[in-house]
Short mmCIF file of C-alpha atoms in Angstrom, two decimals:
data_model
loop_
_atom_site.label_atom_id
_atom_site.label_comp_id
_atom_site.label_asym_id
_atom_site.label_seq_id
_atom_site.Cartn_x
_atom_site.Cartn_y
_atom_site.Cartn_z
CA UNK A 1 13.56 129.56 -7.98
CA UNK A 2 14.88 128.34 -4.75
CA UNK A 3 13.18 127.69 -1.62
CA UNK A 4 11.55 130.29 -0.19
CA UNK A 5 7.71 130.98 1.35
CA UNK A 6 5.09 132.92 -1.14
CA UNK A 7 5.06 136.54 0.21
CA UNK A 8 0.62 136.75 -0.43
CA UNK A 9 -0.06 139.32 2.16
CA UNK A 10 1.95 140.07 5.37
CA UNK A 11 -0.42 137.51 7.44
CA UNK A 12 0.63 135.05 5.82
CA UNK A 13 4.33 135.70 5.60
CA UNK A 14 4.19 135.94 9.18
CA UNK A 15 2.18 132.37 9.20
CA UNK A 16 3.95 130.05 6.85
CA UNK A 17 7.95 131.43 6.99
CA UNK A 18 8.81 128.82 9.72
CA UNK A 19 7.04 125.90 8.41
CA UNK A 20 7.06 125.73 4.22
CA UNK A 21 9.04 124.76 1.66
CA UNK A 22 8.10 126.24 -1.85
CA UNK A 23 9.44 124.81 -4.42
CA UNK A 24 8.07 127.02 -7.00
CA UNK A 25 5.66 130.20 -7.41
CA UNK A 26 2.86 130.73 -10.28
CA UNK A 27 0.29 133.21 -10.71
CA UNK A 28 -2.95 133.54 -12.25
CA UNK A 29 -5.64 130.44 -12.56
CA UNK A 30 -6.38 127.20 -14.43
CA UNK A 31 -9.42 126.00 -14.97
CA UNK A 32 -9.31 121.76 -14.19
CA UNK A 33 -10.53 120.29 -17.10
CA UNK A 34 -9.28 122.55 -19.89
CA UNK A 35 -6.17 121.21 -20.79
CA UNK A 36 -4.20 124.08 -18.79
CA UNK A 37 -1.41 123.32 -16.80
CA UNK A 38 -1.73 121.41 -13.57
CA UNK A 39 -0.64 123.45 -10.14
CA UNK A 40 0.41 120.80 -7.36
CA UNK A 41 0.69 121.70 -4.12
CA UNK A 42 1.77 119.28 -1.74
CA UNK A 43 2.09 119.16 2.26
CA UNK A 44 3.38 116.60 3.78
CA UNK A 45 3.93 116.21 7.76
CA UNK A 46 7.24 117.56 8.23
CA UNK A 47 10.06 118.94 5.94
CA UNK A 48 12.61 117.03 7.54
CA UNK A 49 11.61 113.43 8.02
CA UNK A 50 13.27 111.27 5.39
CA UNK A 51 10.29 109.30 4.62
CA UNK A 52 8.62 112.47 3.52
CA UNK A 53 11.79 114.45 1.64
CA UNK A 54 12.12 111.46 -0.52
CA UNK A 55 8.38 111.93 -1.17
CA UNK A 56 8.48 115.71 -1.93
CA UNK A 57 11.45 115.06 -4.04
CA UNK A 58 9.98 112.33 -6.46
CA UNK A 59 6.69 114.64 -6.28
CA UNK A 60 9.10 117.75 -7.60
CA UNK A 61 10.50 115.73 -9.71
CA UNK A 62 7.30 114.14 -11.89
CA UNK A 63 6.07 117.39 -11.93
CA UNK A 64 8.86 119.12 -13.73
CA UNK A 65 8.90 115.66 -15.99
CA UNK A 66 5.13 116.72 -16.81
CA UNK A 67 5.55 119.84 -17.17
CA UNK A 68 3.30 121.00 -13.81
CA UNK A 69 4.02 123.63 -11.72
CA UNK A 70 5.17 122.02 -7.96
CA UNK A 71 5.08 124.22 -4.75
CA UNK A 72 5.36 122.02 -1.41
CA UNK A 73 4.46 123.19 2.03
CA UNK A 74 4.68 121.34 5.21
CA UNK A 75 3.96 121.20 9.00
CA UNK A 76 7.24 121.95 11.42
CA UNK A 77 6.34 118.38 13.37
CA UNK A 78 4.64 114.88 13.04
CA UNK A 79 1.26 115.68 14.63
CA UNK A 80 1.08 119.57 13.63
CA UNK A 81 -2.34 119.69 12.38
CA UNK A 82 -2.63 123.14 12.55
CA UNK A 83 0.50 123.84 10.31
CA UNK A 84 -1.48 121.61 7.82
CA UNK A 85 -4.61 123.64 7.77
CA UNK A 86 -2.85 127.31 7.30
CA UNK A 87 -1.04 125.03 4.31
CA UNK A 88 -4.08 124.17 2.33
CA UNK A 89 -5.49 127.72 2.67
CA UNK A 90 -2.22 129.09 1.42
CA UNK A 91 -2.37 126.57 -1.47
CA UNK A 92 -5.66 127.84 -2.45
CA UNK A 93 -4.88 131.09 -2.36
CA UNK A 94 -2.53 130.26 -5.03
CA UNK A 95 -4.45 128.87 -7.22
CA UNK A 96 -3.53 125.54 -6.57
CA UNK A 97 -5.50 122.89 -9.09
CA UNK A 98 -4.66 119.47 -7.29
CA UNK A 99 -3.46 119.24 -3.34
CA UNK A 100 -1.36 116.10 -2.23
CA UNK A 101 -1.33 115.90 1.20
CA UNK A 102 -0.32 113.22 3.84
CA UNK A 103 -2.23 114.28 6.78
CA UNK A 104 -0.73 114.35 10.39
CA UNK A 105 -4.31 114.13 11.79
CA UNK A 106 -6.78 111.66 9.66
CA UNK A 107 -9.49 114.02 11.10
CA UNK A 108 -7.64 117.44 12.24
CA UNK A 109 -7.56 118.80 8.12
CA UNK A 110 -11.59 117.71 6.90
CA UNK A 111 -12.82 121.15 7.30
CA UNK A 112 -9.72 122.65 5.13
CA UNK A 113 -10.53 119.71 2.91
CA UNK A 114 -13.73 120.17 2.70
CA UNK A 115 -12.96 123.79 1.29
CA UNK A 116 -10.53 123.27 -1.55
CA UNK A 117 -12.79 120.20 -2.45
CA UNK A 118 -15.75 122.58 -2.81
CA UNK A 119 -13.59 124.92 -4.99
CA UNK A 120 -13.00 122.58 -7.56
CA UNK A 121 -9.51 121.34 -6.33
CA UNK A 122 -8.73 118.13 -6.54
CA UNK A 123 -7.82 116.42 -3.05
CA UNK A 124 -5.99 113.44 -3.11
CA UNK A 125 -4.22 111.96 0.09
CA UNK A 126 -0.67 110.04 0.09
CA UNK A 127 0.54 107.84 2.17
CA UNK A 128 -1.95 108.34 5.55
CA UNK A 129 -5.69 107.76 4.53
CA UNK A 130 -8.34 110.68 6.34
CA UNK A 131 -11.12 109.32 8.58
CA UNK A 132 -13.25 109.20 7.01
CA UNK A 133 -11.85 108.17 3.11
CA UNK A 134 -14.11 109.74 1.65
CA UNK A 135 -13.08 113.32 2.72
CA UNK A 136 -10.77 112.92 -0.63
CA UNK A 137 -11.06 112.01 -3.56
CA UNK A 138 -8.89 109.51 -3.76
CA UNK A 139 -5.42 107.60 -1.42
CA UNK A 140 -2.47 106.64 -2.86
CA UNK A 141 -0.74 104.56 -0.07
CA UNK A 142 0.46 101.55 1.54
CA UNK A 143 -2.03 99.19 2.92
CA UNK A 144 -0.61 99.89 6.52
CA UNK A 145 -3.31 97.39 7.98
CA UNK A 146 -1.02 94.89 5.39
CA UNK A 147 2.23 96.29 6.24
CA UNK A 148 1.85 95.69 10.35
CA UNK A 149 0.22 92.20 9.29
CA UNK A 150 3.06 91.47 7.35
CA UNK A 151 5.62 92.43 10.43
CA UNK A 152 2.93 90.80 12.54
CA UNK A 153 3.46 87.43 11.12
CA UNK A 154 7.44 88.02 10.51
CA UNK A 155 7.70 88.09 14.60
CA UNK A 156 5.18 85.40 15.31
CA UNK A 157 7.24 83.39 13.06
CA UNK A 158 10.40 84.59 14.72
CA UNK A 159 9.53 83.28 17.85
CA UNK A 160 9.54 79.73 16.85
CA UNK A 161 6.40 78.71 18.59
CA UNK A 162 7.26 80.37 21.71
CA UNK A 163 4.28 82.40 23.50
CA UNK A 164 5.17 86.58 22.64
CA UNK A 165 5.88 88.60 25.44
CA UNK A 166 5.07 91.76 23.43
CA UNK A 167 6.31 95.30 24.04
CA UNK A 168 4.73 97.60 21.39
CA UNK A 169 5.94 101.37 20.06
CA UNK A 170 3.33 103.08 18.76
CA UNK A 171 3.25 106.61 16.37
CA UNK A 172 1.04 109.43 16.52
CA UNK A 173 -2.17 108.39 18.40
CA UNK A 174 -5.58 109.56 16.04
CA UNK A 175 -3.63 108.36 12.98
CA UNK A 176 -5.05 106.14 10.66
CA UNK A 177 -1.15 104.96 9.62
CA UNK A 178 -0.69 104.36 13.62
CA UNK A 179 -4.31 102.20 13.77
CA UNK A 180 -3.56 100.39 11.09
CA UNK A 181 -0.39 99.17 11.48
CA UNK A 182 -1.07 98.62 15.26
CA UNK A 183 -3.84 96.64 14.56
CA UNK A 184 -2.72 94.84 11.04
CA UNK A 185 0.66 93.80 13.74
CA UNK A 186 -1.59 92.25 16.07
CA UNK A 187 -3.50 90.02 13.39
CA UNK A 188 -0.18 88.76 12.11
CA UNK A 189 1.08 87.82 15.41
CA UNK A 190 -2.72 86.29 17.16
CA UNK A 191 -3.49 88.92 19.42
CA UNK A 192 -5.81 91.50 20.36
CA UNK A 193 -5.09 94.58 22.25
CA UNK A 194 -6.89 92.54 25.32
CA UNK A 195 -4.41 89.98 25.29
CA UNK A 196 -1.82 89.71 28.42
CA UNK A 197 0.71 88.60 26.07
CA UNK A 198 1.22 92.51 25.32
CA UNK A 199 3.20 93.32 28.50
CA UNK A 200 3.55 97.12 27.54
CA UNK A 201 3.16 100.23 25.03
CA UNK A 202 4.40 103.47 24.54
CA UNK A 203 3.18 105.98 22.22
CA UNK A 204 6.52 107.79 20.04
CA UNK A 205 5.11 110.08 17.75
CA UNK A 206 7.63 108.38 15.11
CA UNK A 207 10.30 110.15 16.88
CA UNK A 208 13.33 108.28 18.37
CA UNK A 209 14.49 109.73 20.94
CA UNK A 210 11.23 109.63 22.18
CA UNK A 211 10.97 105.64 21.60
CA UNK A 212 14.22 105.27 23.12
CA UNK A 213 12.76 107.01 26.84
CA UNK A 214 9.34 105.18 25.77
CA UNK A 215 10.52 102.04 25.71
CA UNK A 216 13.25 102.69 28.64
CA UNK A 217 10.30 103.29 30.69
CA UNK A 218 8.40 100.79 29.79
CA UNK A 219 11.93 98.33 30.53
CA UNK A 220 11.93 99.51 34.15
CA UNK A 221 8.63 97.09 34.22
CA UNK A 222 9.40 94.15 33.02
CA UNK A 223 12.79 92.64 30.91
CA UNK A 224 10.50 89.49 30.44
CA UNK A 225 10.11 90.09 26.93
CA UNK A 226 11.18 88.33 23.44
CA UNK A 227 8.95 90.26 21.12
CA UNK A 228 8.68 94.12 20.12
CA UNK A 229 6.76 95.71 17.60
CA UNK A 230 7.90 99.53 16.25
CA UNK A 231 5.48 101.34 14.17
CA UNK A 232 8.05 102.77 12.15
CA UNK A 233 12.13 102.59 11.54
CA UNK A 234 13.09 105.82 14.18
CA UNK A 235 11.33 104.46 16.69
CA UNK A 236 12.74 101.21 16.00
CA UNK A 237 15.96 102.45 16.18
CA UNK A 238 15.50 104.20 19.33
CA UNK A 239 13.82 100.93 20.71
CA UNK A 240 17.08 99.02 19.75
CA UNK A 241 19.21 101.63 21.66
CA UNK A 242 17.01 100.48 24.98
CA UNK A 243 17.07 97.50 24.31
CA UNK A 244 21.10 97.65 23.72
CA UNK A 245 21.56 99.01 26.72
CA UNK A 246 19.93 96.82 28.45
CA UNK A 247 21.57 93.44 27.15
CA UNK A 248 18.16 92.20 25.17
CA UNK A 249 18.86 92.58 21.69
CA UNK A 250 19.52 89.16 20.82
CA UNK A 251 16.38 88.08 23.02
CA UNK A 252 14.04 89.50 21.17
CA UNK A 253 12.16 89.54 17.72
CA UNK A 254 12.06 92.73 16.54
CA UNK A 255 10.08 94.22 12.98
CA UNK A 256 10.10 97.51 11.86
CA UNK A 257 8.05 99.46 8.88
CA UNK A 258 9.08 101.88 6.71
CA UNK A 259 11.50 100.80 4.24
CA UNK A 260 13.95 103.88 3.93
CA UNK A 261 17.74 103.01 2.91
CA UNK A 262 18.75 103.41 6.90
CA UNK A 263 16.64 101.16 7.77
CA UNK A 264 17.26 98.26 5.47
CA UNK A 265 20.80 98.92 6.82
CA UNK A 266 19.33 98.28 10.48
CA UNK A 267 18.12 95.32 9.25
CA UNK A 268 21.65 94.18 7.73
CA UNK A 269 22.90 95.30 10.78
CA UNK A 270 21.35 93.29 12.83
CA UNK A 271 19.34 96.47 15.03
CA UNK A 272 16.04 94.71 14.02
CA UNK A 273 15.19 91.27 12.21
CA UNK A 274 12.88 92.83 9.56
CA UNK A 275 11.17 95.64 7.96
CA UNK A 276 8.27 95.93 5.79
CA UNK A 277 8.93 98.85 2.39
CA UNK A 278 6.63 100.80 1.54
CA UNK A 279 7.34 102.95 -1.80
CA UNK A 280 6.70 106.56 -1.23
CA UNK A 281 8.21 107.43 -4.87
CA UNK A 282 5.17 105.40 -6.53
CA UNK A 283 2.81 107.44 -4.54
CA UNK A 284 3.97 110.86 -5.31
CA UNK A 285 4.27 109.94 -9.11
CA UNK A 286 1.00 108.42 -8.86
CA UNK A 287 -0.35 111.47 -7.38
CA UNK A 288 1.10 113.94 -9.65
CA UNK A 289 -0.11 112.03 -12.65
CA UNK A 290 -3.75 112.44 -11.68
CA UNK A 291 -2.71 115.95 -11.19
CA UNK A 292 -2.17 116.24 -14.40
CA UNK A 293 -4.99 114.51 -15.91
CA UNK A 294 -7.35 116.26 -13.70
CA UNK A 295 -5.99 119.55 -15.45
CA UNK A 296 -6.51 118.32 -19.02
CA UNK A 297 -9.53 116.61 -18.38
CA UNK A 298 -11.33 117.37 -15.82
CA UNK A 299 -10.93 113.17 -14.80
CA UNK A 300 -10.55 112.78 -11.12
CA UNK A 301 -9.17 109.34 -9.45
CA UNK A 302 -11.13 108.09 -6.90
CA UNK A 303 -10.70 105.34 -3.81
CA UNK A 304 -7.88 103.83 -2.46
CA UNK A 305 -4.95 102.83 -4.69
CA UNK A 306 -2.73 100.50 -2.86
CA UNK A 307 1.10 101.26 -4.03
CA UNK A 308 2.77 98.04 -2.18
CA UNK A 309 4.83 96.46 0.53
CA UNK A 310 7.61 94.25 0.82
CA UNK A 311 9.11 92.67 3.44
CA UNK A 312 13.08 92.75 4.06
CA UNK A 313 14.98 90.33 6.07
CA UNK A 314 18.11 88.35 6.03
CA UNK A 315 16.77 86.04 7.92
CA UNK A 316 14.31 84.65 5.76
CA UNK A 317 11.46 82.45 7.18
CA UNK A 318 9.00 79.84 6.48
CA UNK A 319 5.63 80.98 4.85
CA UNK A 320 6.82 84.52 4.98
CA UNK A 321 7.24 86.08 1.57
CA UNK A 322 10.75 88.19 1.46
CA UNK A 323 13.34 89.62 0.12
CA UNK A 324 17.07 90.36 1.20
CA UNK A 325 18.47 93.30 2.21
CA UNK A 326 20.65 93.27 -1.47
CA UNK A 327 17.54 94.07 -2.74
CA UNK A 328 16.46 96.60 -0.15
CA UNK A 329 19.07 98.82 -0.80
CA UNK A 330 18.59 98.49 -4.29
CA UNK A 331 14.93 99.71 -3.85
CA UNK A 332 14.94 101.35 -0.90
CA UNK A 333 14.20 105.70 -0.78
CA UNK A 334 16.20 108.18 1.48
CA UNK A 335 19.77 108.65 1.83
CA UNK A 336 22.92 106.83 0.38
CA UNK A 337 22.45 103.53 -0.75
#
């Protein structure tokens, strides 16, 4: 049907006509549990981020392949929690039987949570876990804690026994992704965020161009560095740019997370030594498979279902468990491979 916003009332016209994508529009109700159809609604943190298009595509695409009606909604930025909320009310006031949503604030959506849950919808989170878990009822997503370990231990590994002089990007601070990966990073590489090995951070917001001035800043400090961690591959690539302008990329061990087809080209282009992949498409199939079961029977999923992470190098190293960047781009989501 195209994408266009659902024209409810003229509030919410007026709400939602900058920030959604709708995929598809259904009336009337189904009752979870009866064997009617499922009605996914997803909202993921932006529309444009590829991460999260490759995600809302796989999502549209299982549920046409099950026969479920789809309509996907989203905030206009990384960290617009508000944008999230006035999504899951307009979801509900469709009718919606099962929300996916990959929050841009682990705590910032509870209360709208909270109300779908207590209508009988089925909550389930993708990719970025609330605070606490059990405000859904269930997580498909990458062990991020994992993911920044694995990156973690990539760089420590990297740097050949050499003390890390550690510049760190950071994402969106409050999210669980961002804590997790932060943190995970810093067991894999034997630190802790006392330690005056880490000689500067920056928070990004997952953005680039604001990783690029981040870590530009952060340069006009201190060039004494050989290590830097990026929370995901945009912010890596706009900490490569600094660095690149600055005459340090071949100083300096560099890992990335994400896994997106760019960014396994980084990788084989040298921009950063490794990423970790994370497989959106298995979450949003995942997820709209429990969609519709919960419509047929009434069967919900529950906890956290960890869907996997891989890291990609061609410069493989001892003790760390990779794969090539042939086999990146043969798995990797987003773009042209």
């Amino acid at each position: 049907m195209g994408h266009r916003c659902l024209a409810l009332a003229a509030t919410a016209v007026l709400l939602f006509t900058s920030a959604c994508t709708v995929d598809r529009q259904w009336g009337g109700k189904t009752t979870a549990g009866e064997g009617g159809k499922a009605k996914v609604g997803l909202v993921t943190k932006t529309d444009t981020n590829p991460y999260f298009v490759e995600l809302r595509a796989a999502a549209k695409a299982a549920a046409q392949a099950q026969g479920a009606d789809f309509s996907a909604l989203a905030g206009q930025f990384d960290g617009d929690n508000d944008g999230q909320v006035r999504a899951i009310e307009n979801l509900l006031q469709q009718g919606a039987t099962t929300i996916l949503i990959t929050p841009s604030s682990s705590t910032g959506v509870l209360d709208a949570i909270g109300r779908a849950r207590a209508k009988g919808v089925l909550v389930i989170a993708l990719d970025t876990a609330t605070d606490p878990d059990t405000a859904v009822d269930a997580t498909f997503a990458t062990d991020n804690f994992e993911a920044g370990r694995q990156q973690g231990a990539y760089v420590k590994a990297a740097l050949q026994g050499a003390a890390p002089k550690l510049l760190m990007v950071d994402g969106t601070a409050g999210s669980t992704v961002d804590t997790a990966r932060h943190t995970g990073f810093l067991k894999g590489i034997g630190l802790t965020d006392a330690s005056p090995e880490i000689k500067g951070r920056t928070p990004a917001n997952g953005d680039q161009s604001l990783a690029q001035q981040g870590m530009e800043n952060l340069l006009q400090r201190t060039t004494d560095i050989n290590a830097v961690y990026s929370m995901n591959e945009p912010m890596g690539r706009g900490a490569y740019a600094a660095l690149q302008a600055r005459g340090l990329v071949n100083k300096v061990a560099m890992g990335s997370i994400d896994g997106g087809c760019e960014g396994v080209r980084n990788v084989k282009d040298g921009q950063y030594a490794a990423t970790v992949m994370q497989f959106p498409k298995k979450m949003a199939e995942q997820g709209v498979t429990a969609a519709v079961e919960y419509a047929k029977t009434g069967k919900k999923p529950s906890g956290f279902i960890n869907t996997g992470s891989a890291v990609i190098t061609d410069k493989p190293l001892p003790g760390i468990e990779s794969h090539d960047t042939a086999w990146g781009l043969e798995n990797c989501w987003g773009g042209q491979k």
